[in-house]
PDB file of N, CA and C in Angstrom:
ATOM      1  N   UNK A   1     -17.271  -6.693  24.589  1.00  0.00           N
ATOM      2  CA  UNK A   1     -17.097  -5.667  23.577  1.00  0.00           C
ATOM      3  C   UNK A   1     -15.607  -5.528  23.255  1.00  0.00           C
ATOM      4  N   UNK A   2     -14.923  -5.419  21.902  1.00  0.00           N
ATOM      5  CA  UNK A   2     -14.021  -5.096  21.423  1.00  0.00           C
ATOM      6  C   UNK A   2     -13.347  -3.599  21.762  1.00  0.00           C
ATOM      7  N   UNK A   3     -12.235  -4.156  22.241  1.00  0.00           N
ATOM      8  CA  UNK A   3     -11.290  -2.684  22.788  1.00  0.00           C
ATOM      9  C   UNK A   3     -10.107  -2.441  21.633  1.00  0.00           C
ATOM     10  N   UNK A   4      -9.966  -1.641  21.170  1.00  0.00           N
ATOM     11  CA  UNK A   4      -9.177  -1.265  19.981  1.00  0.00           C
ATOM     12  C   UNK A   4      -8.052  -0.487  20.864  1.00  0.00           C
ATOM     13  N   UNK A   5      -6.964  -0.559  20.154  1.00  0.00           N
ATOM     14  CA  UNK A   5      -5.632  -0.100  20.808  1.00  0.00           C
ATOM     15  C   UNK A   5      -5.319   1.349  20.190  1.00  0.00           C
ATOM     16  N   UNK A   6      -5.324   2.261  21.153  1.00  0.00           N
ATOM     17  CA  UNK A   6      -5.331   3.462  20.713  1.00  0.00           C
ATOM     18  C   UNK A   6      -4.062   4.228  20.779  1.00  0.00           C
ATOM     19  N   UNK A   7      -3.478   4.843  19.624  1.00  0.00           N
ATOM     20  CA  UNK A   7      -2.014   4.892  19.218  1.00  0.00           C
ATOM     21  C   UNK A   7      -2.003   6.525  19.192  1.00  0.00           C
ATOM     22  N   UNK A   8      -1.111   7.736  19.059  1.00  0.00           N
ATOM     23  CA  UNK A   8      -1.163   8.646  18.899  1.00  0.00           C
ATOM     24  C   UNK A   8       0.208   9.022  18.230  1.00  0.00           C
ATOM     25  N   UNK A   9      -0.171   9.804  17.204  1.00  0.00           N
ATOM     26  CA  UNK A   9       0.874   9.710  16.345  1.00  0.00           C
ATOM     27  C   UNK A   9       2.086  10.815  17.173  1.00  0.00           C
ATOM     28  N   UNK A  10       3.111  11.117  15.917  1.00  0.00           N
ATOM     29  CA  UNK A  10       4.202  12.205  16.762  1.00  0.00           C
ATOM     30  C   UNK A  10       3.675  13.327  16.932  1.00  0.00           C
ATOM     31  N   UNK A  11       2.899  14.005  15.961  1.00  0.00           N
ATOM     32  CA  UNK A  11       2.069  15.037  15.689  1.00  0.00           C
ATOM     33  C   UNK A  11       0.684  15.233  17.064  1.00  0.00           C
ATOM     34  N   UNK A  12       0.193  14.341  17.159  1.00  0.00           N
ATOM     35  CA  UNK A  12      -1.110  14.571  17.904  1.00  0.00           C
ATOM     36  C   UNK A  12      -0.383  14.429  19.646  1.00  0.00           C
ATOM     37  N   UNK A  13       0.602  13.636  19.225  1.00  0.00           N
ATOM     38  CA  UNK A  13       1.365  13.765  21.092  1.00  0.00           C
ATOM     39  C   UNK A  13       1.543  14.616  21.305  1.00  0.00           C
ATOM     40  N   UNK A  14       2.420  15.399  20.228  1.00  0.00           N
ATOM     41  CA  UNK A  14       3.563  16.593  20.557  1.00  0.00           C
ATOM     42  C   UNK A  14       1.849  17.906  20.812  1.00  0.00           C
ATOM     43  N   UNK A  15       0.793  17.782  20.225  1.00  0.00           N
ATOM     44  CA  UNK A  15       0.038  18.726  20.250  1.00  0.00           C
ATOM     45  C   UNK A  15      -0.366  18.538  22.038  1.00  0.00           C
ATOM     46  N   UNK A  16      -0.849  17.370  21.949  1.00  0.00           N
ATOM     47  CA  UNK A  16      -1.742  16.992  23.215  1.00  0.00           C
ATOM     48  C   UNK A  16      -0.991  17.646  24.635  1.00  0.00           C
ATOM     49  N   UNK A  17       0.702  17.527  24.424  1.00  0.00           N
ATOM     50  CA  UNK A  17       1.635  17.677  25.278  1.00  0.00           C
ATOM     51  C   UNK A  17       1.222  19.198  26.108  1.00  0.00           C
ATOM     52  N   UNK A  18       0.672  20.244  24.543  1.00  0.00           N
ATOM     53  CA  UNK A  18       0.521  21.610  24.990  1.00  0.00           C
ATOM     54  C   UNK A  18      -0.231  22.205  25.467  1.00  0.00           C
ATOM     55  N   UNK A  19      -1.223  21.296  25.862  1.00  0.00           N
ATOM     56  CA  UNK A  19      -3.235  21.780  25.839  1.00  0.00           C
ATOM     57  C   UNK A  19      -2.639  22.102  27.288  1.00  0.00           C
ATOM     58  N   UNK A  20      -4.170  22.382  27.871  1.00  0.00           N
ATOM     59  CA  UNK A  20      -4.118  22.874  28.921  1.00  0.00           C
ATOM     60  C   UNK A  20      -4.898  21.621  29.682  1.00  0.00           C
ATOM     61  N   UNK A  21      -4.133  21.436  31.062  1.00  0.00           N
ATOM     62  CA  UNK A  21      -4.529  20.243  31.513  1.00  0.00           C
ATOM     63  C   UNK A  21      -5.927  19.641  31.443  1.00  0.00           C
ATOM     64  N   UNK A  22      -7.150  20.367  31.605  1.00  0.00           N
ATOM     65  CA  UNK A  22      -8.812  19.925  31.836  1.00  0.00           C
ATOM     66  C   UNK A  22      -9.172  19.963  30.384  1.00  0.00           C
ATOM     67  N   UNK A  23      -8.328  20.185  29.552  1.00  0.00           N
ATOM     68  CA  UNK A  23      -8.557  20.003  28.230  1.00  0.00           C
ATOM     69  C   UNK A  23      -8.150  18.854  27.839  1.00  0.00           C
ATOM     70  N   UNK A  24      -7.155  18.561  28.078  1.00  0.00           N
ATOM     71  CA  UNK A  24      -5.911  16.593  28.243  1.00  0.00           C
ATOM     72  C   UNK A  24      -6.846  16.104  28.486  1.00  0.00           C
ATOM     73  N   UNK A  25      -7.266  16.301  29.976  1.00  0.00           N
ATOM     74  CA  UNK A  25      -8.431  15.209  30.657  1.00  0.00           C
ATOM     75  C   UNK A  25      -9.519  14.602  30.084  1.00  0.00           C
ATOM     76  N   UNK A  26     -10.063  15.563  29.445  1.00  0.00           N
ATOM     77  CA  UNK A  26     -11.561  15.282  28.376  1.00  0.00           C
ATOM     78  C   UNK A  26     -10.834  14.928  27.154  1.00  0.00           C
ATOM     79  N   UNK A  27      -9.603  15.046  26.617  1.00  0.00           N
ATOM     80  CA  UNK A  27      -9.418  14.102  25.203  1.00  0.00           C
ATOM     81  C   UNK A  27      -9.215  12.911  26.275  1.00  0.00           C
ATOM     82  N   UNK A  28      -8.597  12.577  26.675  1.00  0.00           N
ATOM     83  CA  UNK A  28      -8.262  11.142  27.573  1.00  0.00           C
ATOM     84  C   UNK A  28      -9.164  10.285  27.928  1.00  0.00           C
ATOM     85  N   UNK A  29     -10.187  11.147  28.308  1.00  0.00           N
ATOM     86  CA  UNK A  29     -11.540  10.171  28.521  1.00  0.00           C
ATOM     87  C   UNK A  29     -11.778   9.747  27.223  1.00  0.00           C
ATOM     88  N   UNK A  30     -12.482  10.917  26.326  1.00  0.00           N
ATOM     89  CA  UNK A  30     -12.788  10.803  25.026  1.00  0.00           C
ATOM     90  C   UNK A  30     -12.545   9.600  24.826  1.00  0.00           C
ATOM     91  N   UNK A  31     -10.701   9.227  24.424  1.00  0.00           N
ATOM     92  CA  UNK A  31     -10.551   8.752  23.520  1.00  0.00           C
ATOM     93  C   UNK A  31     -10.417   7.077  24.478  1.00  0.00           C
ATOM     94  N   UNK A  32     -10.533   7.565  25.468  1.00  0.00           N
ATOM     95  CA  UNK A  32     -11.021   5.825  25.994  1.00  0.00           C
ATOM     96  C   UNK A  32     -12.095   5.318  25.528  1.00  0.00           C
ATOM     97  N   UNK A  33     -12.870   6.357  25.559  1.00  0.00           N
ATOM     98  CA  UNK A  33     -14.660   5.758  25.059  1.00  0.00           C
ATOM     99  C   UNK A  33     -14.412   5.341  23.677  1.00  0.00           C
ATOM    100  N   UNK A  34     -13.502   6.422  22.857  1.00  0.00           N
ATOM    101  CA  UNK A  34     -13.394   5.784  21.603  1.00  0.00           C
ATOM    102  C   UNK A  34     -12.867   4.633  21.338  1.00  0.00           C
ATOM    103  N   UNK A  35     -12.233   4.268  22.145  1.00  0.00           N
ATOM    104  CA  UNK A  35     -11.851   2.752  22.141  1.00  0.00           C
ATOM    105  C   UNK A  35     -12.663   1.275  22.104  1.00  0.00           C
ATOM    106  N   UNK A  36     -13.590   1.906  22.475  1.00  0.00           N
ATOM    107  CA  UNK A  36     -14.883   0.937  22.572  1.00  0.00           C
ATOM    108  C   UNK A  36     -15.901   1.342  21.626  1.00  0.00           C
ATOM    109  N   UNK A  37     -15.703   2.455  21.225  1.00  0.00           N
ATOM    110  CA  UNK A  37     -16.466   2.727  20.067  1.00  0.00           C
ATOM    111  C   UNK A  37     -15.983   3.357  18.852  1.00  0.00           C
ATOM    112  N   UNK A  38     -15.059   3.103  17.797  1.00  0.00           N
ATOM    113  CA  UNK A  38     -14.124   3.946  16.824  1.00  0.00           C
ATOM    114  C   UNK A  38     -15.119   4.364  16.192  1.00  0.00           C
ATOM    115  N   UNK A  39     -16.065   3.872  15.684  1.00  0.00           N
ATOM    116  CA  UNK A  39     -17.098   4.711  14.521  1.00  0.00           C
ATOM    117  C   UNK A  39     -18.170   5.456  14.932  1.00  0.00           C
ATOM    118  N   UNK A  40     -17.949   6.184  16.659  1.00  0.00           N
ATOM    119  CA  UNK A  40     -18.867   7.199  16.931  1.00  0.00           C
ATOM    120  C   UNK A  40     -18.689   8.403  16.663  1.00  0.00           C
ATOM    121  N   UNK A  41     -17.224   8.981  15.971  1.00  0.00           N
ATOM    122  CA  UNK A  41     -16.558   9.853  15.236  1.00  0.00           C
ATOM    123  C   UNK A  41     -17.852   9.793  13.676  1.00  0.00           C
ATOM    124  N   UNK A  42     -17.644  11.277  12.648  1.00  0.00           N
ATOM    125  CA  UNK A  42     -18.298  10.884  11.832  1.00  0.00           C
ATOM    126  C   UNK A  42     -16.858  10.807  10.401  1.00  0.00           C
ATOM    127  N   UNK A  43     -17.203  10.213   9.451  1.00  0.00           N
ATOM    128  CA  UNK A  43     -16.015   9.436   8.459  1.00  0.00           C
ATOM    129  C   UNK A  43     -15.894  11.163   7.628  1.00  0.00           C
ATOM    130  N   UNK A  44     -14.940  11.532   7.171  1.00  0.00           N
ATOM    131  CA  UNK A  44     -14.616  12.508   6.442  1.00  0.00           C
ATOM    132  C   UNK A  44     -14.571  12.425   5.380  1.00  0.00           C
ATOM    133  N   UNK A  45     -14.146  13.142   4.453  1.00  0.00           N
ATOM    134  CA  UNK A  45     -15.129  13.235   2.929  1.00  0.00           C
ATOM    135  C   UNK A  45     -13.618  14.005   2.148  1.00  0.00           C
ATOM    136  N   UNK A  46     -13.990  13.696   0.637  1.00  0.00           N
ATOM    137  CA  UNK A  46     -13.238  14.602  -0.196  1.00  0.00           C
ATOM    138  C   UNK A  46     -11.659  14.054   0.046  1.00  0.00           C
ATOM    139  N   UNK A  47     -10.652  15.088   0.303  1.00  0.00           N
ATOM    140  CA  UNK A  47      -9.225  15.003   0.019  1.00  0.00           C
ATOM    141  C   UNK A  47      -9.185  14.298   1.430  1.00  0.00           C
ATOM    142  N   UNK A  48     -10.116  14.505   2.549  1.00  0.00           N
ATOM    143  CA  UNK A  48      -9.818  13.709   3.577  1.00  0.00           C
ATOM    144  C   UNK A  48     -10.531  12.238   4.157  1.00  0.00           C
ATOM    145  N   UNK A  49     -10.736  11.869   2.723  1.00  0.00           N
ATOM    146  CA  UNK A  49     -11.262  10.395   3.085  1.00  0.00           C
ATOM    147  C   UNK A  49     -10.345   9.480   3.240  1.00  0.00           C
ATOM    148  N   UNK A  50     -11.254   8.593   4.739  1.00  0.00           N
ATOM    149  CA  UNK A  50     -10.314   7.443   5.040  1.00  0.00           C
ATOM    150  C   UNK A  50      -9.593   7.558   6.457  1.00  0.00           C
ATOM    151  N   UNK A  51     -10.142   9.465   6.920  1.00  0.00           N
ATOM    152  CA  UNK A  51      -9.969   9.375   8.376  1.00  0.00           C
ATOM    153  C   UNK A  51     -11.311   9.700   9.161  1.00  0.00           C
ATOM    154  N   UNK A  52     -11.072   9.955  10.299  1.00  0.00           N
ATOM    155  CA  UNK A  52     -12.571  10.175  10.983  1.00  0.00           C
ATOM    156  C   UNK A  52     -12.493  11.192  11.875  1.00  0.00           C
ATOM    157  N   UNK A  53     -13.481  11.987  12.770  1.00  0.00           N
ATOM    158  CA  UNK A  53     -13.637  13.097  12.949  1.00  0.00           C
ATOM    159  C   UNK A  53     -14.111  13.224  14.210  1.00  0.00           C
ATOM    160  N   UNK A  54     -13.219  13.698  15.517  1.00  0.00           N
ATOM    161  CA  UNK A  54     -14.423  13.065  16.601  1.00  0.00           C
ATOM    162  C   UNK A  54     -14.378  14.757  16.990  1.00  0.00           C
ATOM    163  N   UNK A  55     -15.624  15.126  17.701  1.00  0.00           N
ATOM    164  CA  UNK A  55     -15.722  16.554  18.788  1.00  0.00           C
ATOM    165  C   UNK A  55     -15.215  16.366  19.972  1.00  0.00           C
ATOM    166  N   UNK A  56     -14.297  16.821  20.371  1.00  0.00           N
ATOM    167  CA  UNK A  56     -14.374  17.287  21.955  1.00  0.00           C
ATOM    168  C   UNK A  56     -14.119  18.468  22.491  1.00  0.00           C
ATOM    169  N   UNK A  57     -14.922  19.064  22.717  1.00  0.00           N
ATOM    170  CA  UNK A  57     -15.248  20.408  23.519  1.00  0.00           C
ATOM    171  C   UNK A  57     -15.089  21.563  22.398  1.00  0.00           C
ATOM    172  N   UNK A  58     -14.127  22.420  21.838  1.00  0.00           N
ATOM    173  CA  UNK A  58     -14.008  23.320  20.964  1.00  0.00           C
ATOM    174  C   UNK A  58     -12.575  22.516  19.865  1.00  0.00           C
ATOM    175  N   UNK A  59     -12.239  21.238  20.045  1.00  0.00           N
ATOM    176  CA  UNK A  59     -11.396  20.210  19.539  1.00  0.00           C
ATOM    177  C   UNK A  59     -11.898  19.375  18.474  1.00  0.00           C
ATOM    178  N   UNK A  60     -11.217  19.369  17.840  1.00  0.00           N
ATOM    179  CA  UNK A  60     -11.675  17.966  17.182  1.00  0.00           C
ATOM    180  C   UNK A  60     -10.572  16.861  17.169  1.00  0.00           C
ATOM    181  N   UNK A  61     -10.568  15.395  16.947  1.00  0.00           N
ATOM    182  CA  UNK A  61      -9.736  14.486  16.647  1.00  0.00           C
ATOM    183  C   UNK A  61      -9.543  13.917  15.742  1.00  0.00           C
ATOM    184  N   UNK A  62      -8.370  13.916  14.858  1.00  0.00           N
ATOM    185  CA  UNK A  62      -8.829  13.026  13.523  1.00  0.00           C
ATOM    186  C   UNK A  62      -8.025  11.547  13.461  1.00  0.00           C
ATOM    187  N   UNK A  63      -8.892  10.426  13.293  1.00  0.00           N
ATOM    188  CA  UNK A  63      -8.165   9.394  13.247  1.00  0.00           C
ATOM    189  C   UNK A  63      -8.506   8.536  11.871  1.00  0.00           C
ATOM    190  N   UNK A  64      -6.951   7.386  12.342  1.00  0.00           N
ATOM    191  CA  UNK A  64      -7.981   6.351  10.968  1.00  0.00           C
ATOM    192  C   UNK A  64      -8.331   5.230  12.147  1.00  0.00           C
ATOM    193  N   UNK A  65      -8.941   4.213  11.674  1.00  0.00           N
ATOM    194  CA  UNK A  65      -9.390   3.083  12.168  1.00  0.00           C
ATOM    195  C   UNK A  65      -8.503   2.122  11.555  1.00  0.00           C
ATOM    196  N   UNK A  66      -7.821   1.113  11.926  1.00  0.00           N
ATOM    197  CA  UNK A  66      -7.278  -0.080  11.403  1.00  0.00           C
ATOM    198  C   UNK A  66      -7.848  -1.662  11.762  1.00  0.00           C
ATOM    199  N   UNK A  67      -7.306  -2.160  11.648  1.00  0.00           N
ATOM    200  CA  UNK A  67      -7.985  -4.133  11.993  1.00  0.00           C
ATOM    201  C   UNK A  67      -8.064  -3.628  13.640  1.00  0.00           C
ATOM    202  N   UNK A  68      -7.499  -3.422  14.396  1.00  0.00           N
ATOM    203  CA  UNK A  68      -7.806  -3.648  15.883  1.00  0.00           C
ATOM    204  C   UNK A  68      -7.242  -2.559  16.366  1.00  0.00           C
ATOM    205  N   UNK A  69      -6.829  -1.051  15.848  1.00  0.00           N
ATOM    206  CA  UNK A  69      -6.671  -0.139  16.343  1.00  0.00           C
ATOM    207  C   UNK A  69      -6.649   1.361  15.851  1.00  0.00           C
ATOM    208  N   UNK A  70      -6.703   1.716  16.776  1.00  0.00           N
ATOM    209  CA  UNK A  70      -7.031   3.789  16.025  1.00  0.00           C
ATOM    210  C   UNK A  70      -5.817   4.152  16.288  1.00  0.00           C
ATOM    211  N   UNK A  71      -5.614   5.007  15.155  1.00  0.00           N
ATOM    212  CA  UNK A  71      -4.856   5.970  14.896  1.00  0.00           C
ATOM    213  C   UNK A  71      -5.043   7.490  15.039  1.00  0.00           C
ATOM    214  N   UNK A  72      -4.903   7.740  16.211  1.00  0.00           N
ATOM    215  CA  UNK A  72      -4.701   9.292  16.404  1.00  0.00           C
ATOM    216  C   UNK A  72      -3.788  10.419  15.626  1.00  0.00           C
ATOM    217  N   UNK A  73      -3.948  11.136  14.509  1.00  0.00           N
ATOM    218  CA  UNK A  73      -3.108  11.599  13.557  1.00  0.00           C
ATOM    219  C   UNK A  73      -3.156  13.135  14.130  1.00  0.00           C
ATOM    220  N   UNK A  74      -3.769  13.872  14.502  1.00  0.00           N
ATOM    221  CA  UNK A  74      -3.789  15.199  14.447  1.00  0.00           C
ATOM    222  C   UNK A  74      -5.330  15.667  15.627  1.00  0.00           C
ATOM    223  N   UNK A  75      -4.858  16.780  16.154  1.00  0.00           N
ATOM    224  CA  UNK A  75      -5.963  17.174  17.137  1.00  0.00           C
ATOM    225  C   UNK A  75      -5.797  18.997  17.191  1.00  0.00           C
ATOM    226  N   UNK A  76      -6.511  19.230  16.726  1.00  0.00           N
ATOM    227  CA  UNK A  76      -6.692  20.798  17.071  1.00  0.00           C
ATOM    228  C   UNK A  76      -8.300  21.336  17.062  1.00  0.00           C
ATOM    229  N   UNK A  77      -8.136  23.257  16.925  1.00  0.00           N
ATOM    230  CA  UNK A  77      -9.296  23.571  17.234  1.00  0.00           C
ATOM    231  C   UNK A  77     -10.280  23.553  16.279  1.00  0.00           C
ATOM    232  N   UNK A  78     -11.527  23.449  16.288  1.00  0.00           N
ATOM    233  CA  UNK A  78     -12.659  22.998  15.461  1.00  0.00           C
ATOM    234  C   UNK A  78     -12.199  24.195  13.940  1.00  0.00           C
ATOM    235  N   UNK A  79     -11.958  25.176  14.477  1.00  0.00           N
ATOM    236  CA  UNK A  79     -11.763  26.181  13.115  1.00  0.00           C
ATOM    237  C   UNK A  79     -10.665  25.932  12.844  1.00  0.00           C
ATOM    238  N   UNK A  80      -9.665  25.659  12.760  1.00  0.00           N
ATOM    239  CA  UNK A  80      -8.022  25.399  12.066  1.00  0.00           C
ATOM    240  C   UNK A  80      -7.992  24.099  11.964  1.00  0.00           C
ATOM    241  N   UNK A  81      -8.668  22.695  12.531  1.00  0.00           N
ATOM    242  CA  UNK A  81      -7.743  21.330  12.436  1.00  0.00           C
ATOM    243  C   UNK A  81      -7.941  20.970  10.899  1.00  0.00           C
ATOM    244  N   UNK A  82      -9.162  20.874  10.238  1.00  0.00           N
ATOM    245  CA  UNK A  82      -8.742  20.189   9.246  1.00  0.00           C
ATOM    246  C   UNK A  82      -8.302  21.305   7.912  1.00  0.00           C
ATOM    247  N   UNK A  83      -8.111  22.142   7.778  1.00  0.00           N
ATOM    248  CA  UNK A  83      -7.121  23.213   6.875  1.00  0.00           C
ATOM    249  C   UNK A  83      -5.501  22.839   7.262  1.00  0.00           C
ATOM    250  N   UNK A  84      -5.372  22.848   8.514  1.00  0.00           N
ATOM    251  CA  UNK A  84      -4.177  22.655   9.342  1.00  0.00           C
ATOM    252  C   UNK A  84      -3.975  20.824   8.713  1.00  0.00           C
ATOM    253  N   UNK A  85      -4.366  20.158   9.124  1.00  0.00           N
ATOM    254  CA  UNK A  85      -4.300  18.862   8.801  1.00  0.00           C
ATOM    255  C   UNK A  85      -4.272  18.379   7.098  1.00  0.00           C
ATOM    256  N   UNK A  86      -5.002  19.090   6.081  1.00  0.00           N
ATOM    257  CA  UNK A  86      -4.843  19.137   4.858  1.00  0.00           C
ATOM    258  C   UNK A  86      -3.081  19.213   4.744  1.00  0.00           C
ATOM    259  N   UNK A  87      -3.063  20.914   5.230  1.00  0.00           N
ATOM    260  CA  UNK A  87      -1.712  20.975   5.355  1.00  0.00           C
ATOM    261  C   UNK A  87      -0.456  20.242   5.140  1.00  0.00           C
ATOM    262  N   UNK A  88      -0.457  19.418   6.285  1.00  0.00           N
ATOM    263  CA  UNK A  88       0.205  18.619   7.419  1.00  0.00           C
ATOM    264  C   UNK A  88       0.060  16.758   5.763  1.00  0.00           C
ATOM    265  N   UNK A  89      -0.782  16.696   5.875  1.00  0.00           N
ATOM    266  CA  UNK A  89      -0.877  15.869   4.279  1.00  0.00           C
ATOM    267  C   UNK A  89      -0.260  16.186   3.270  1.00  0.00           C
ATOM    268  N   UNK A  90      -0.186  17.153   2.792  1.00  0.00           N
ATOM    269  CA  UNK A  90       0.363  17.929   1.452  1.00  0.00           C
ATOM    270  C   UNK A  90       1.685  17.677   1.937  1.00  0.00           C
ATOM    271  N   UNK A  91       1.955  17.637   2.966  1.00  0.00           N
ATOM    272  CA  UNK A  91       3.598  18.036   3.653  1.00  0.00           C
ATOM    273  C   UNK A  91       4.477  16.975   3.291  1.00  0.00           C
ATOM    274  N   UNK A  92       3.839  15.516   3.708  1.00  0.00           N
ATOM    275  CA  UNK A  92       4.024  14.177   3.701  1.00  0.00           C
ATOM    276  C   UNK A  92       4.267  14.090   2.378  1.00  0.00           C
ATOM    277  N   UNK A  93       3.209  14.203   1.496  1.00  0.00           N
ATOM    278  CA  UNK A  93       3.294  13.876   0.427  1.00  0.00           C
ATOM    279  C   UNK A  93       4.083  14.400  -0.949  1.00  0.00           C
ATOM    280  N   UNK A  94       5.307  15.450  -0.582  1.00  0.00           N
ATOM    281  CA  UNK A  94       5.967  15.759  -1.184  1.00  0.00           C
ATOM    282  C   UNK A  94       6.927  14.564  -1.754  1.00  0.00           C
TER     283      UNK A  94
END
């Protein structure tokens, strides 16, 4: 099975840095599994197409998928990440 190289941007480090440790732990697993599986996330829609959407615990993850690796862009809580992450787009794109 194909292992995809899993990258985390400045944004999703600097977040991950703050969680609370047993919260780290379960994205860490997570996103090992996601490594072996990038499209068990579901694909996002509208202004945010083209990344993907994974659950973990009251979290979500948003990545893109590339030729042989994920991109970890942003991680917060299920009610703020993707308003927060719209955001965080608009920001860039000035």
């Amino acid at each position: 099975m194909k292992k995809y190289k899993i990258t985390l941007s400045f944004t999703a480090n600097k977040i991950l840095k703050h969680l609370h440790p047993d919260i780290k732990k379960i994205l860490r697993a997570t996103l090992n599994d996601l490594s072996t599986n990038p499209y068990s996330g579901k694909p996002l829609k509208e202004e945010l197409e083209g990344y993907w959407s994974l659950p973990v615990s009251k979290y979500r993850v948003i990545y893109q998928i590339e030729k042989s690796s994920i991109i970890v862009i942003y991680i917060g809580l299920r009610k703020y990440v993707y308003a927060k992450f719209l955001e965080l787009l608009k920001a860039i794109k000035l």
